[in-house]
C-alpha positions as a printed Julia matrix, in Angstrom:
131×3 Matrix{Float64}:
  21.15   -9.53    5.41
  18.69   -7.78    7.48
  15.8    -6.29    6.11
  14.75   -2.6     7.32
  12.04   -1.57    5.78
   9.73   -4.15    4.85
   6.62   -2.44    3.74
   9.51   -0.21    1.71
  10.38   -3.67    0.23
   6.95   -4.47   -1.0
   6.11   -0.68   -2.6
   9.33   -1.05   -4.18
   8.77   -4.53   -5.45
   5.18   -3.62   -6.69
   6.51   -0.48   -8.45
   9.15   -2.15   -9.8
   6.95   -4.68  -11.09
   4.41   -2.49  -12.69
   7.29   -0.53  -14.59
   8.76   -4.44  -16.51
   4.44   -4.91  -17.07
   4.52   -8.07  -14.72
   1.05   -9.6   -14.25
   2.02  -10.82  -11.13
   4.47   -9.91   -7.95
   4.95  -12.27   -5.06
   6.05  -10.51   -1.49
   6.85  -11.85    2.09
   3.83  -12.13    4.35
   2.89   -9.92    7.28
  -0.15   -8.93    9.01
   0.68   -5.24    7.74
   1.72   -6.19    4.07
  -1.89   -8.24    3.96
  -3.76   -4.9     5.2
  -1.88   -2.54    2.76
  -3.17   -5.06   -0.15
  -6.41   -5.35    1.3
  -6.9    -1.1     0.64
  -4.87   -1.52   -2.78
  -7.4    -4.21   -3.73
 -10.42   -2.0    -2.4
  -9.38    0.67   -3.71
  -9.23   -0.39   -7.47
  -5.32   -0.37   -7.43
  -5.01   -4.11   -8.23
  -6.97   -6.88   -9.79
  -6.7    -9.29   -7.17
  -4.46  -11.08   -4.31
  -4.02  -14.56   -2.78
  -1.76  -16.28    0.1
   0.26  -18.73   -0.5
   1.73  -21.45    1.3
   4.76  -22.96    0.93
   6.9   -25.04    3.79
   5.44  -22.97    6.49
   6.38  -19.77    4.77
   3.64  -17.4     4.08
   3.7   -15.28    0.99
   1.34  -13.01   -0.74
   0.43  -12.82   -4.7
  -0.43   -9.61   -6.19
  -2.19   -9.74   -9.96
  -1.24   -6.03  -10.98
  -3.93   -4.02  -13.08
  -3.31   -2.62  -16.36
  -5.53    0.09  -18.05
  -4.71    0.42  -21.81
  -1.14   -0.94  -21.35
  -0.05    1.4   -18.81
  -0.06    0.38  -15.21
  -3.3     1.76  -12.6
  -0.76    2.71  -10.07
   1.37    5.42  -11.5
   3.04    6.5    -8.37
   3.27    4.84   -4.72
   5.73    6.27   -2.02
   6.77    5.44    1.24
   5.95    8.72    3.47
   6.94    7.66    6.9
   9.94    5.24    7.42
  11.68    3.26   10.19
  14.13    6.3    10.41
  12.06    9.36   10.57
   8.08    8.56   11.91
   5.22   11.17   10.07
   2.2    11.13   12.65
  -0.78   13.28   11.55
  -4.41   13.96   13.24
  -7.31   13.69   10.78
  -7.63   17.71   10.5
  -3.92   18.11    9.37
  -3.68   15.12    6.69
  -1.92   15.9     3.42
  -4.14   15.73    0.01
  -2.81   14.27   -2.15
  -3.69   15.38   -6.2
  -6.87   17.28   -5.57
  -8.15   14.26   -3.56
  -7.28   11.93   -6.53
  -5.0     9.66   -4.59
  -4.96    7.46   -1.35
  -3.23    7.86    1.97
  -2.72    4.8     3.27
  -2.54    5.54    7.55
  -1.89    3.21   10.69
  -4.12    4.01   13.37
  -5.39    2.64   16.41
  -8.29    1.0    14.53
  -6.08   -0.54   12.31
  -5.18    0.78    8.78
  -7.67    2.97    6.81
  -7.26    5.34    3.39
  -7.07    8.74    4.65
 -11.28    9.35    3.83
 -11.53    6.46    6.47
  -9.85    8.25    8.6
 -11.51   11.76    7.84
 -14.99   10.32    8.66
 -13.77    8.06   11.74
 -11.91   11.55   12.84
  -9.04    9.58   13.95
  -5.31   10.41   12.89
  -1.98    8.24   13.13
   1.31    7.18   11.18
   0.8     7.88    7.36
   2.62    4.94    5.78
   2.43    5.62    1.96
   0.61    7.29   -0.71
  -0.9     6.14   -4.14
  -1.84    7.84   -7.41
């Protein structure tokens, strides 16, 4: 079986694990995956991430964060997909709850949260969003 959308996968996999109060998720490695947790991490979504190892086969562990029993990230969603590509420039980017929440974009100078992007006044592929 052939996986499509792997940064899908991972949102999925994190939400899923949030909503069974897991205090840890483990997903497939990429280069991609690793920047998307980077911004989660910066951003105050999670408590904390680590690589691991194992025959050759890279894999990343995500400590979720909790606040009073109910999970930090209460929604994260997949806005542009393998099947249907949402490009933005930095003028025309969505907000998302009265600024409250994160854009999470691929541009040219890598991946930045949408108020990177605003003050670098480049656009590109909006991935996902979290509130």
């Amino acid at each position: 079986m052939s996986l499509q959308d792997p940064i899908g996968n991972m949102l999925t996999i994190i939400r899923n694990g949030q909503l069974s109060k897991k205090d840890n998720v483990i997903v497939y490695h990429s280069k991609i995956k690793e920047s998307i947790t980077k911004i989660l991490f910066n951003e105050g979504y999670i408590k904390n991430y680590s690589l691991l190892f194992n025959n050759k086969i890279k894999k990343i562990l995500i400590n979720l964060k909790y606040f009073l029993n109910k999970p930090v990230i209460n929604i994260i969603k997949r806005i542009s997909k393998p099947s249907l590509r949402i490009y933005n420039n930095y003028n025309n980017l969505p907000i998302i709850y009265s600024n409250l929440g994160t854009l999470i974009i691929s541009t040219n100078l890598g991946l930045l949260t949408d108020k990177q992007a605003y003050k670098l006044k480049t656009g590109g592929e909006i991935l996902c969003y979290i509130f």
